[in-house]
PDB file of C-alpha atoms in Angstrom:
ATOM      1  CA  VAL A   1     -20.700 -96.782  59.912  1.00  0.00           C
ATOM      2  CA  ASN A   2     -19.543 -93.861  57.722  1.00  0.00           C
ATOM      3  CA  VAL A   3     -15.811 -94.354  58.128  1.00  0.00           C
ATOM      4  CA  ILE A   4     -13.262 -95.129  55.431  1.00  0.00           C
ATOM      5  CA  HIS A   5     -11.059 -98.103  56.264  1.00  0.00           C
ATOM      6  CA  ARG A   6      -7.393 -97.110  55.916  1.00  0.00           C
ATOM      7  CA  GLN A   7      -6.356-100.217  53.981  1.00  0.00           C
ATOM      8  CA  THR A   8      -9.333-100.742  51.666  1.00  0.00           C
ATOM      9  CA  GLY A   9     -10.449 -97.129  51.259  1.00  0.00           C
ATOM     10  CA  ARG A  10     -14.045 -98.299  51.693  1.00  0.00           C
ATOM     11  CA  SER A  11     -16.838 -97.815  54.187  1.00  0.00           C
ATOM     12  CA  ALA A  12     -18.624-100.814  55.716  1.00  0.00           C
ATOM     13  CA  LEU A  13     -21.468-100.458  53.198  1.00  0.00           C
ATOM     14  CA  LEU A  14     -19.076-100.293  50.264  1.00  0.00           C
ATOM     15  CA  GLU A  15     -17.220-103.351  51.564  1.00  0.00           C
ATOM     16  CA  ALA A  16     -20.497-105.283  51.811  1.00  0.00           C
ATOM     17  CA  ILE A  17     -21.237-104.354  48.193  1.00  0.00           C
ATOM     18  CA  TYR A  18     -17.767-105.354  46.961  1.00  0.00           C
ATOM     19  CA  LEU A  19     -18.199-108.688  48.767  1.00  0.00           C
ATOM     20  CA  GLN A  20     -21.704-108.977  47.242  1.00  0.00           C
ATOM     21  CA  GLU A  21     -23.343-109.462  50.628  1.00  0.00           C
ATOM     22  CA  PRO A  22     -26.933-108.189  50.237  1.00  0.00           C
ATOM     23  CA  ARG A  23     -27.982-109.125  53.790  1.00  0.00           C
ATOM     24  CA  THR A  24     -25.081-107.201  55.285  1.00  0.00           C
ATOM     25  CA  ALA A  25     -25.840-104.233  53.028  1.00  0.00           C
ATOM     26  CA  ALA A  26     -29.502-104.320  54.085  1.00  0.00           C
ATOM     27  CA  SER A  27     -28.534-104.392  57.742  1.00  0.00           C
ATOM     28  CA  LEU A  28     -26.206-101.422  57.310  1.00  0.00           C
ATOM     29  CA  LEU A  29     -28.825 -99.461  55.371  1.00  0.00           C
ATOM     30  CA  GLN A  30     -31.246 -99.859  58.285  1.00  0.00           C
ATOM     31  CA  HIS A  31     -28.777 -98.204  60.669  1.00  0.00           C
ATOM     32  CA  HIS A  32     -29.940 -94.650  61.384  1.00  0.00           C
ATOM     33  CA  SER A  33     -26.506 -93.111  60.831  1.00  0.00           C
ATOM     34  CA  CYS A  34     -25.703 -94.909  57.565  1.00  0.00           C
ATOM     35  CA  ASP A  35     -25.137 -92.423  54.740  1.00  0.00           C
ATOM     36  CA  VAL A  36     -26.320 -94.180  51.583  1.00  0.00           C
ATOM     37  CA  ASN A  37     -24.224 -91.769  49.483  1.00  0.00           C
ATOM     38  CA  PHE A  38     -20.991 -91.985  51.489  1.00  0.00           C
ATOM     39  CA  SER A  39     -18.332 -92.393  48.796  1.00  0.00           C
ATOM     40  CA  SER A  40     -14.923 -94.003  48.615  1.00  0.00           C
ATOM     41  CA  ILE A  41     -11.671 -92.175  47.966  1.00  0.00           C
ATOM     42  CA  ASP A  42     -12.368 -92.342  44.209  1.00  0.00           C
ATOM     43  CA  GLN A  43     -15.827 -90.805  44.782  1.00  0.00           C
ATOM     44  CA  LYS A  44     -17.712 -94.023  44.033  1.00  0.00           C
ATOM     45  CA  THR A  45     -20.997 -94.115  45.932  1.00  0.00           C
ATOM     46  CA  PRO A  46     -22.591 -97.400  46.991  1.00  0.00           C
ATOM     47  CA  LEU A  47     -25.014 -97.166  44.056  1.00  0.00           C
ATOM     48  CA  ILE A  48     -22.176 -96.624  41.577  1.00  0.00           C
ATOM     49  CA  VAL A  49     -20.265 -99.625  42.963  1.00  0.00           C
ATOM     50  CA  ALA A  50     -23.355-101.859  43.008  1.00  0.00           C
ATOM     51  CA  CYS A  51     -24.089-100.933  39.376  1.00  0.00           C
ATOM     52  CA  GLN A  52     -20.455-101.443  38.400  1.00  0.00           C
ATOM     53  CA  LEU A  53     -20.531-104.939  39.921  1.00  0.00           C
ATOM     54  CA  HIS A  54     -24.086-105.636  38.676  1.00  0.00           C
ATOM     55  CA  CYS A  55     -25.313-106.556  42.178  1.00  0.00           C
ATOM     56  CA  TYR A  56     -28.996-106.291  41.335  1.00  0.00           C
ATOM     57  CA  SER A  57     -30.403-107.137  44.766  1.00  0.00           C
ATOM     58  CA  ILE A  58     -28.234-104.436  46.360  1.00  0.00           C
ATOM     59  CA  ILE A  59     -29.085-101.959  43.587  1.00  0.00           C
ATOM     60  CA  ASP A  60     -32.751-102.528  44.414  1.00  0.00           C
ATOM     61  CA  GLN A  61     -32.120-101.924  48.131  1.00  0.00           C
ATOM     62  CA  LEU A  62     -30.223 -98.709  47.430  1.00  0.00           C
ATOM     63  CA  LEU A  63     -32.876 -97.387  45.041  1.00  0.00           C
ATOM     64  CA  GLN A  64     -35.535 -97.917  47.705  1.00  0.00           C
ATOM     65  CA  HIS A  65     -33.627 -95.720  50.147  1.00  0.00           C
ATOM     66  CA  PRO A  66     -35.132 -92.199  50.148  1.00  0.00           C
ATOM     67  CA  GLN A  67     -31.722 -90.498  50.377  1.00  0.00           C
ATOM     68  CA  CYS A  68     -30.087 -92.347  47.465  1.00  0.00           C
ATOM     69  CA  ASP A  69     -28.545 -89.877  44.998  1.00  0.00           C
ATOM     70  CA  LEU A  70     -29.059 -91.122  41.446  1.00  0.00           C
ATOM     71  CA  THR A  71     -27.056 -88.252  39.962  1.00  0.00           C
ATOM     72  CA  ALA A  72     -23.796 -88.654  41.926  1.00  0.00           C
ATOM     73  CA  ARG A  73     -20.625 -88.903  39.836  1.00  0.00           C
ATOM     74  CA  ASP A  74     -17.327 -90.626  40.514  1.00  0.00           C
ATOM     75  CA  ASN A  75     -13.927 -88.999  39.966  1.00  0.00           C
ATOM     76  CA  GLU A  76     -14.138 -89.870  36.243  1.00  0.00           C
ATOM     77  CA  GLU A  77     -17.579 -88.220  35.920  1.00  0.00           C
ATOM     78  CA  ASN A  78     -19.415 -91.549  35.556  1.00  0.00           C
ATOM     79  CA  GLN A  79     -22.856 -91.979  37.072  1.00  0.00           C
ATOM     80  CA  ALA A  80     -24.383 -95.240  38.283  1.00  0.00           C
ATOM     81  CA  PHE A  81     -26.481 -95.687  35.153  1.00  0.00           C
ATOM     82  CA  HIS A  82     -23.314 -95.634  32.988  1.00  0.00           C
ATOM     83  CA  PHE A  83     -22.154 -98.807  34.731  1.00  0.00           C
ATOM     84  CA  PHE A  84     -25.641-100.311  34.857  1.00  0.00           C
ATOM     85  CA  LEU A  85     -26.067 -99.971  31.103  1.00  0.00           C
ATOM     86  CA  ASN A  86     -22.645-101.502  30.457  1.00  0.00           C
ATOM     87  CA  ARG A  87     -23.743-105.042  31.283  1.00  0.00           C
ATOM     88  CA  PRO A  88     -21.280-107.901  31.062  1.00  0.00           C
ATOM     89  CA  GLU A  89     -21.646-110.221  28.091  1.00  0.00           C
TER      90      GLU A  89
END
């Protein structure tokens, strides 16, 4: 589950978020070995990506996970709330 795909640079959870597939994300989050903070090559965690894409149902799932790191930063020092607060018009 916590493996970066060579072509996309994403884990299975990150791919589910990019595809905006909340059921797939929920299924992956239930897997005992799924690291909710496993980041991509550019250090974007699942929560950062979900906030960047404004996937509210997935954001809710991630925030309910006890291991979710709200303070993680990507390689540009952005945190999830930076993207969340920058809502599309």
